[in-house]
Coordinates of C-alpha atoms in Angstrom, one line a residue:
Chain A
M23 CA 16.7 -31.1 -42.6
A24 CA 17.6 -32.1 -39.1
D25 CA 19.0 -28.5 -38.6
D26 CA 15.7 -27.0 -39.8
F27 CA 13.7 -29.0 -37.4
D28 CA 15.9 -28.1 -34.5
L29 CA 15.6 -24.4 -35.3
E30 CA 11.9 -24.5 -35.5
A31 CA 11.6 -26.4 -32.3
L32 CA 13.8 -23.7 -30.6
V33 CA 11.7 -20.9 -32.0
H34 CA 8.5 -22.6 -31.0
L35 CA 9.9 -23.2 -27.5
E36 CA 10.8 -19.5 -27.1
Q37 CA 7.3 -18.6 -28.1
T38 CA 6.0 -21.1 -25.5
F39 CA 8.1 -19.5 -22.8
Y40 CA 6.9 -16.1 -23.9
D41 CA 3.3 -17.1 -24.0
S42 CA 3.3 -18.6 -20.6
G43 CA 5.0 -15.6 -19.2
H44 CA 2.5 -13.4 -21.0
A45 CA -0.5 -15.2 -19.7
D46 CA 0.7 -14.9 -16.1
G47 CA 1.6 -11.3 -16.6
F48 CA -1.8 -10.5 -18.1
A49 CA -3.7 -12.0 -15.2
H50 CA -1.5 -10.1 -12.8
G51 CA -1.9 -6.9 -14.8
R52 CA -5.7 -7.2 -14.9
I53 CA -5.7 -7.2 -11.1
H54 CA -3.7 -4.0 -11.1
G55 CA -5.8 -2.5 -13.8
L56 CA -8.9 -3.1 -11.8
I57 CA -7.5 -1.8 -8.6
E58 CA -6.0 1.3 -10.2
G59 CA -9.1 1.9 -12.3
R60 CA -11.4 1.6 -9.3
A61 CA -9.3 4.1 -7.3
L62 CA -9.5 6.6 -10.1
G63 CA -13.2 6.0 -10.7
R64 CA -14.1 6.4 -7.1
E65 CA -12.4 9.8 -6.9
K66 CA -13.9 11.1 -10.1
G67 CA -17.5 9.9 -9.3
F68 CA -17.2 11.4 -5.8
E69 CA -15.9 14.7 -7.1
M70 CA -18.7 15.1 -9.7
W71 CA -21.6 14.0 -7.6
E72 CA -20.5 15.8 -4.5
E73 CA -21.0 19.0 -6.5
L74 CA -24.2 17.9 -8.2
G75 CA -25.6 16.6 -4.9
F76 CA -24.9 20.0 -3.4
Y77 CA -27.1 21.7 -6.0
E78 CA -29.7 19.0 -5.6
G79 CA -29.9 19.3 -1.8
F80 CA -29.9 23.1 -2.1
A81 CA -32.8 23.1 -4.6
L82 CA -34.8 20.5 -2.7
T83 CA -34.5 22.5 0.5
W84 CA -35.5 25.8 -1.0
Q85 CA -38.4 24.0 -2.5
A86 CA -39.4 22.8 0.9
I87 CA -38.9 26.3 2.4
Y88 CA -41.2 27.9 -0.3
T89 CA -43.8 25.3 0.2
Q90 CA -43.7 25.8 4.0
Q91 CA -43.9 29.5 3.7
G92 CA -46.5 29.5 1.0
R93 CA -44.4 31.9 -0.9
D94 CA -45.4 32.3 -4.5
D95 CA -42.2 33.2 -6.4
Q96 CA -42.6 31.8 -9.9
R97 CA -39.1 32.7 -10.9
A98 CA -37.3 30.8 -8.1
M99 CA -39.7 27.8 -8.3
H100 CA -39.1 27.7 -12.1
H101 CA -35.3 27.6 -11.5
I102 CA -35.7 24.9 -8.9
K103 CA -37.8 22.7 -11.1
H104 CA -35.3 23.1 -14.1
L105 CA -32.3 22.6 -11.9
L106 CA -33.7 19.3 -10.5
E107 CA -34.7 18.2 -13.9
L108 CA -31.2 18.8 -15.3
I109 CA -29.6 17.0 -12.4
S110 CA -31.8 14.0 -12.9
Q111 CA -30.4 13.7 -16.4
F112 CA -26.9 13.5 -15.2
P113 CA -25.5 10.0 -15.5
R114 CA -24.7 8.1 -12.3
I115 CA -22.7 5.5 -14.1
N116 CA -19.8 6.4 -16.4
P117 CA -21.3 7.2 -19.8
S118 CA -18.8 5.0 -21.6
A119 CA -20.3 2.0 -19.9
A120 CA -23.8 3.2 -20.5
Q121 CA -23.2 3.8 -24.2
A122 CA -21.8 0.4 -24.6
E123 CA -24.9 -1.1 -23.2
S124 CA -27.5 0.9 -25.0
S125 CA -26.5 2.5 -28.3
S126 CA -29.8 4.4 -28.2
N127 CA -28.3 6.6 -25.5
E128 CA -26.5 8.8 -27.9
E129 CA -24.5 12.0 -27.7
L130 CA -24.7 12.7 -24.1
D131 CA -22.8 15.9 -23.7
I132 CA -21.7 15.8 -20.1
S133 CA -19.8 19.1 -20.0
K134 CA -22.6 21.0 -21.6
L135 CA -25.1 19.5 -19.0
L136 CA -22.7 20.4 -16.2
R137 CA -22.4 24.0 -17.5
Q138 CA -26.2 24.3 -17.7
I139 CA -26.6 22.9 -14.1
R140 CA -24.1 25.4 -12.8
S141 CA -25.6 28.4 -14.5
R142 CA -29.1 27.3 -13.4
Y143 CA -27.9 27.0 -9.8
K144 CA -26.4 30.5 -10.1
A145 CA -29.7 31.9 -11.6
L146 CA -31.5 30.3 -8.6
C147 CA -29.2 31.9 -6.1
A148 CA -29.7 35.3 -7.9
S149 CA -33.5 35.0 -7.6
L150 CA -33.2 34.0 -4.0
G151 CA -30.8 36.8 -3.2
V152 CA -28.3 34.3 -1.9
R153 CA -24.6 34.3 -2.7
P154 CA -23.6 31.2 -4.7
T155 CA -21.1 28.8 -3.3
L156 CA -17.5 29.5 -4.2
R157 CA -17.0 26.5 -6.4
A158 CA -19.8 27.6 -8.8
A159 CA -18.3 31.1 -8.9
Q160 CA -14.9 29.7 -9.8
V161 CA -16.4 28.1 -13.0
A162 CA -18.4 31.3 -13.7
E163 CA -16.6 32.1 -16.9
A164 CA -17.3 28.7 -18.4
G165 CA -21.0 29.0 -17.4
D166 CA -21.4 32.5 -18.7
E167 CA -20.1 31.5 -22.1
E168 CA -23.0 29.2 -22.5
G169 CA -25.3 31.5 -24.4
S170 CA -22.6 32.5 -26.9
G171 CA -22.2 29.1 -28.4
P172 CA -20.4 25.9 -27.6
G173 CA -17.3 26.2 -25.6
P174 CA -14.0 24.7 -26.5
S175 CA -14.6 21.7 -24.2
A176 CA -18.0 20.9 -25.7
S177 CA -16.7 18.0 -27.6
R178 CA -15.7 16.1 -24.5
Q179 CA -18.4 13.6 -23.8
V180 CA -17.2 11.0 -21.5
W181 CA -14.6 10.6 -18.9
K182 CA -11.7 9.3 -20.8
L183 CA -9.8 7.2 -18.4
E184 CA -6.5 7.8 -20.1
E185 CA -6.6 11.5 -19.2
D186 CA -6.8 10.7 -15.6
A187 CA -4.4 7.8 -15.7
K188 CA -1.8 10.0 -17.2
R189 CA -2.0 12.7 -14.6
P190 CA 1.4 12.7 -13.0
T191 CA -0.1 13.5 -9.6
M192 CA -1.9 10.2 -9.3
Q193 CA 0.2 8.1 -6.9
G194 CA 0.7 5.2 -9.2
L195 CA -0.7 1.9 -8.1
S196 CA 1.9 0.1 -10.2
F197 CA 3.0 -3.4 -10.3
Chain B
M22 CA 44.8 -34.8 -20.1
D23 CA 44.9 -31.3 -21.6
S24 CA 43.0 -32.4 -24.6
P25 CA 40.4 -29.8 -25.6
W26 CA 37.8 -32.6 -25.7
D27 CA 38.1 -33.1 -22.0
D28 CA 36.0 -30.1 -21.1
D29 CA 32.8 -31.8 -22.3
P30 CA 31.0 -31.7 -18.9
Q31 CA 31.8 -28.0 -18.6
A32 CA 30.3 -27.4 -22.0
T33 CA 27.1 -29.3 -21.1
Y34 CA 26.8 -27.2 -18.0
A35 CA 27.3 -24.0 -20.0
R36 CA 24.6 -25.1 -22.4
E37 CA 22.2 -25.8 -19.6
A38 CA 22.9 -22.4 -18.1
D39 CA 22.3 -20.8 -21.5
W40 CA 19.1 -22.8 -21.7
A41 CA 17.8 -21.6 -18.4
K42 CA 18.8 -18.1 -19.3
I43 CA 16.9 -18.2 -22.6
S44 CA 13.9 -19.7 -20.9
N45 CA 14.0 -17.0 -18.2
E46 CA 14.5 -14.2 -20.7
F47 CA 11.5 -15.2 -22.8
T48 CA 9.2 -15.9 -19.9
N49 CA 10.1 -12.6 -18.2
S50 CA 9.7 -10.5 -21.3
G51 CA 6.3 -12.2 -21.9
Y52 CA 5.4 -11.5 -18.3
R53 CA 6.3 -7.8 -18.6
E54 CA 4.4 -7.3 -21.8
G55 CA 1.5 -9.3 -20.4
I56 CA 1.3 -7.2 -17.3
V57 CA 1.0 -4.0 -19.3
A58 CA -1.6 -5.5 -21.7
G59 CA -3.6 -7.0 -18.8
K60 CA -3.6 -3.7 -16.9
E61 CA -4.8 -1.8 -19.9
S62 CA -7.5 -4.3 -20.6
A63 CA -9.0 -3.8 -17.1
L64 CA -8.5 -0.1 -16.3
Q65 CA -11.8 1.1 -17.8
E66 CA -13.7 -1.7 -16.2
G67 CA -12.3 -0.8 -12.8
F68 CA -12.9 2.8 -13.4
D69 CA -16.6 2.3 -14.2
S70 CA -17.2 0.1 -11.2
G71 CA -15.4 2.5 -8.8
F72 CA -17.4 5.4 -10.3
A73 CA -20.8 3.8 -10.1
D74 CA -20.5 1.7 -7.0
V75 CA -18.6 3.9 -4.6
G76 CA -17.8 7.4 -5.9
V77 CA -21.2 8.5 -7.1
P78 CA -23.4 7.3 -4.2
L79 CA -20.9 8.6 -1.6
G80 CA -20.4 11.9 -3.3
R81 CA -24.1 12.5 -3.8
E82 CA -25.0 11.7 -0.2
L83 CA -22.4 14.1 1.1
G84 CA -23.3 16.7 -1.5
L85 CA -27.0 16.5 -0.6
L86 CA -26.3 17.1 3.0
R87 CA -24.0 20.1 2.3
G88 CA -26.5 21.6 -0.1
T89 CA -29.3 21.2 2.4
V90 CA -27.4 22.8 5.2
S91 CA -26.2 25.6 2.9
A92 CA -29.9 26.4 2.0
I93 CA -30.9 26.3 5.6
L94 CA -28.1 28.6 6.6
S95 CA -28.9 31.1 3.8
L96 CA -32.5 31.0 4.9
L97 CA -31.7 31.6 8.6
S98 CA -29.3 34.4 7.9
S99 CA -31.7 36.2 5.6
Q100 CA -34.3 36.4 8.3
P101 CA -34.4 39.1 11.0
P102 CA -32.5 37.7 14.0
A103 CA -35.5 38.1 16.3
D104 CA -37.5 35.7 14.2
I105 CA -35.2 32.7 14.6
P106 CA -34.2 30.6 17.5
F107 CA -30.5 31.4 18.2
T108 CA -29.7 27.8 18.6
A109 CA -30.9 27.0 15.1
I110 CA -28.2 29.1 13.5
D111 CA -25.5 27.8 15.7
E112 CA -26.6 24.2 15.0
A113 CA -26.7 24.8 11.3
R114 CA -23.3 26.5 11.3
D115 CA -21.8 23.6 13.3
I116 CA -23.3 21.0 11.0
A117 CA -22.0 22.9 8.0
T118 CA -18.5 23.2 9.4
S119 CA -18.4 19.5 10.3
L120 CA -19.7 18.5 6.8
G121 CA -17.1 20.7 5.3
N122 CA -14.3 18.9 7.0
I123 CA -15.2 15.5 5.6
R124 CA -13.0 14.1 2.8
F125 CA -13.5 11.3 0.5
T126 CA -10.8 9.3 2.2
D127 CA -12.6 9.6 5.5
I128 CA -15.7 7.8 4.3
A129 CA -14.6 5.7 1.4
P130 CA -14.9 2.0 2.1
R131 CA -11.7 0.0 2.0
D132 CA -10.8 -1.7 -1.3
V133 CA -10.4 -5.1 0.1
E134 CA -9.1 -6.6 -3.1
A135 CA -6.4 -4.0 -3.4
E136 CA -5.3 -4.5 0.2
Q137 CA -5.3 -8.2 -0.2
H138 CA -3.2 -8.0 -3.4
A139 CA -0.7 -5.6 -1.8
R140 CA -0.3 -8.2 1.0
E141 CA 0.3 -10.9 -1.6
H142 CA 3.1 -8.8 -3.0
M143 CA 4.7 -8.4 0.4
D144 CA 5.0 -12.1 1.1
S145 CA 5.0 -13.6 -2.3
D146 CA 7.9 -15.8 -3.4
D147 CA 6.9 -15.9 -7.0
P148 CA 10.3 -16.4 -8.8
A149 CA 9.1 -14.5 -11.9
L150 CA 8.5 -11.5 -9.7
D151 CA 11.6 -11.8 -7.6
G152 CA 13.7 -11.9 -10.7
S153 CA 12.9 -8.4 -11.7
E154 CA 14.7 -5.6 -9.9
E155 CA 12.1 -3.2 -11.2
L156 CA 9.3 -5.2 -9.6
V157 CA 11.1 -5.4 -6.3
E158 CA 11.6 -1.7 -6.4
K159 CA 7.9 -1.1 -7.2
R160 CA 6.8 -3.5 -4.5
K161 CA 8.7 -1.4 -2.0
M162 CA 6.9 1.7 -3.3
E163 CA 3.6 -0.1 -2.9
G164 CA 4.4 -0.8 0.7
L165 CA 5.2 2.8 1.2
E166 CA 2.0 3.8 -0.4
D167 CA 0.0 1.5 1.8
M168 CA 1.7 3.1 4.8
L169 CA 1.0 6.6 3.6
E170 CA -2.6 5.6 2.8
K171 CA -3.0 4.3 6.3
L172 CA -1.6 7.5 7.7
T173 CA -3.9 9.7 5.6
A174 CA -6.9 7.6 6.2
G175 CA -6.3 7.4 9.9
A176 CA -4.9 10.8 10.7
G177 CA -4.1 13.0 7.8
G178 CA -4.0 16.8 8.0
I179 CA -4.3 19.0 11.0
S180 CA -5.7 17.0 13.8
A181 CA -4.0 13.7 14.6
Q182 CA -7.0 11.8 16.0
G183 CA -10.1 13.7 14.9
R184 CA -10.7 12.5 11.3
P185 CA -14.4 12.2 10.7
T186 CA -15.9 8.8 9.9
K187 CA -18.9 7.3 8.2
E188 CA -20.6 7.2 11.5
D189 CA -20.1 11.0 11.9
V190 CA -21.9 11.5 8.5
V191 CA -24.8 9.4 9.8
R192 CA -25.0 11.5 13.0
L193 CA -24.7 14.8 11.0
K194 CA -27.5 13.6 8.8
E195 CA -29.7 12.9 11.8
R196 CA -28.9 16.3 13.3
L197 CA -29.7 18.0 10.0
G198 CA -33.0 16.1 9.8
A199 CA -33.9 17.2 13.3
L200 CA -33.0 20.8 12.5
S201 CA -35.2 20.8 9.4
R202 CA -38.1 19.4 11.3
D203 CA -37.7 22.0 14.0
L204 CA -37.9 24.6 11.3
G205 CA -41.0 23.0 9.9
L206 CA -39.4 21.9 6.6
F207 CA -40.4 18.8 4.8
I208 CA -37.5 18.2 2.5
Q209 CA -38.2 15.7 -0.1
T210 CA -35.8 12.8 0.2
V211 CA -34.3 11.4 -2.9
G212 CA -33.4 7.8 -3.8

């Protein structure tokens, strides 16, 4: 009996050591998770919206040019209107957080929206007789597939953090 | 004298040493697993806040400026040279080049919490941390990363002193606004 008791106490004590270590580690790990997550999120948000902002600024400026010149080009104005409309639909917070907050916001297909934006921008450039920026040309194949059905990446809806975190190139903010 | 029972104190000492070893072992393994679990629990939260609070607004602002100057440049170069003031094209090109040079690291605000935490690592004497060779090793890496970050943020790339700053973006924005007004454009601003 006495032996049993001792053994249990020992097991319990080991658990106590483990638990207190775990609690300290968890708190420390959270700090690192927040820091590393922030670094990744900043980069990703910047990258996405630098491109979208470019299309937005481009469209708004051509809108102003057409207004000033009193030009009446239905086609270009149509593209501008739709481009700005598409951009306004693009999320400015990570959709994973948005979807958690409101479940009504369902099935937001980011990559499809991005493809639509890029091809609308290129269509606008074509109607203006302006050469599109290089980065839109680089994703030309993806954009041109749009009419022929959903591309292979259509199922990707939100930015899964894991994908980015696992990238070997990220200089690890480790503990 | 040479009785085997005489080494009692020695045995007690050994038991205490064992005890400390066990306590350390379990605390450390709890700590290691806790750190991984804690990190995983917070990564997404950090990502979302960095995305919405810093990355998106900064990227959008810079993108808007670049898109605007790109449209102005394409307008100016599509018109017969006689029709446009020569200085306007030069100014637009200059603004476009300067905007093109700006990197995220040039204009990103400092992550004060990250810097603070890195400093804590540098001068912490947390025994649980000091115990692990792995952690000491990684702390050294962090120090290196901080140094590298300072280098890339301060200098980085071709020119040693000329990295653009937030203030440069503000100035370029003003110049772009002035240029649009000169051209008689009223570009809708977005919020």
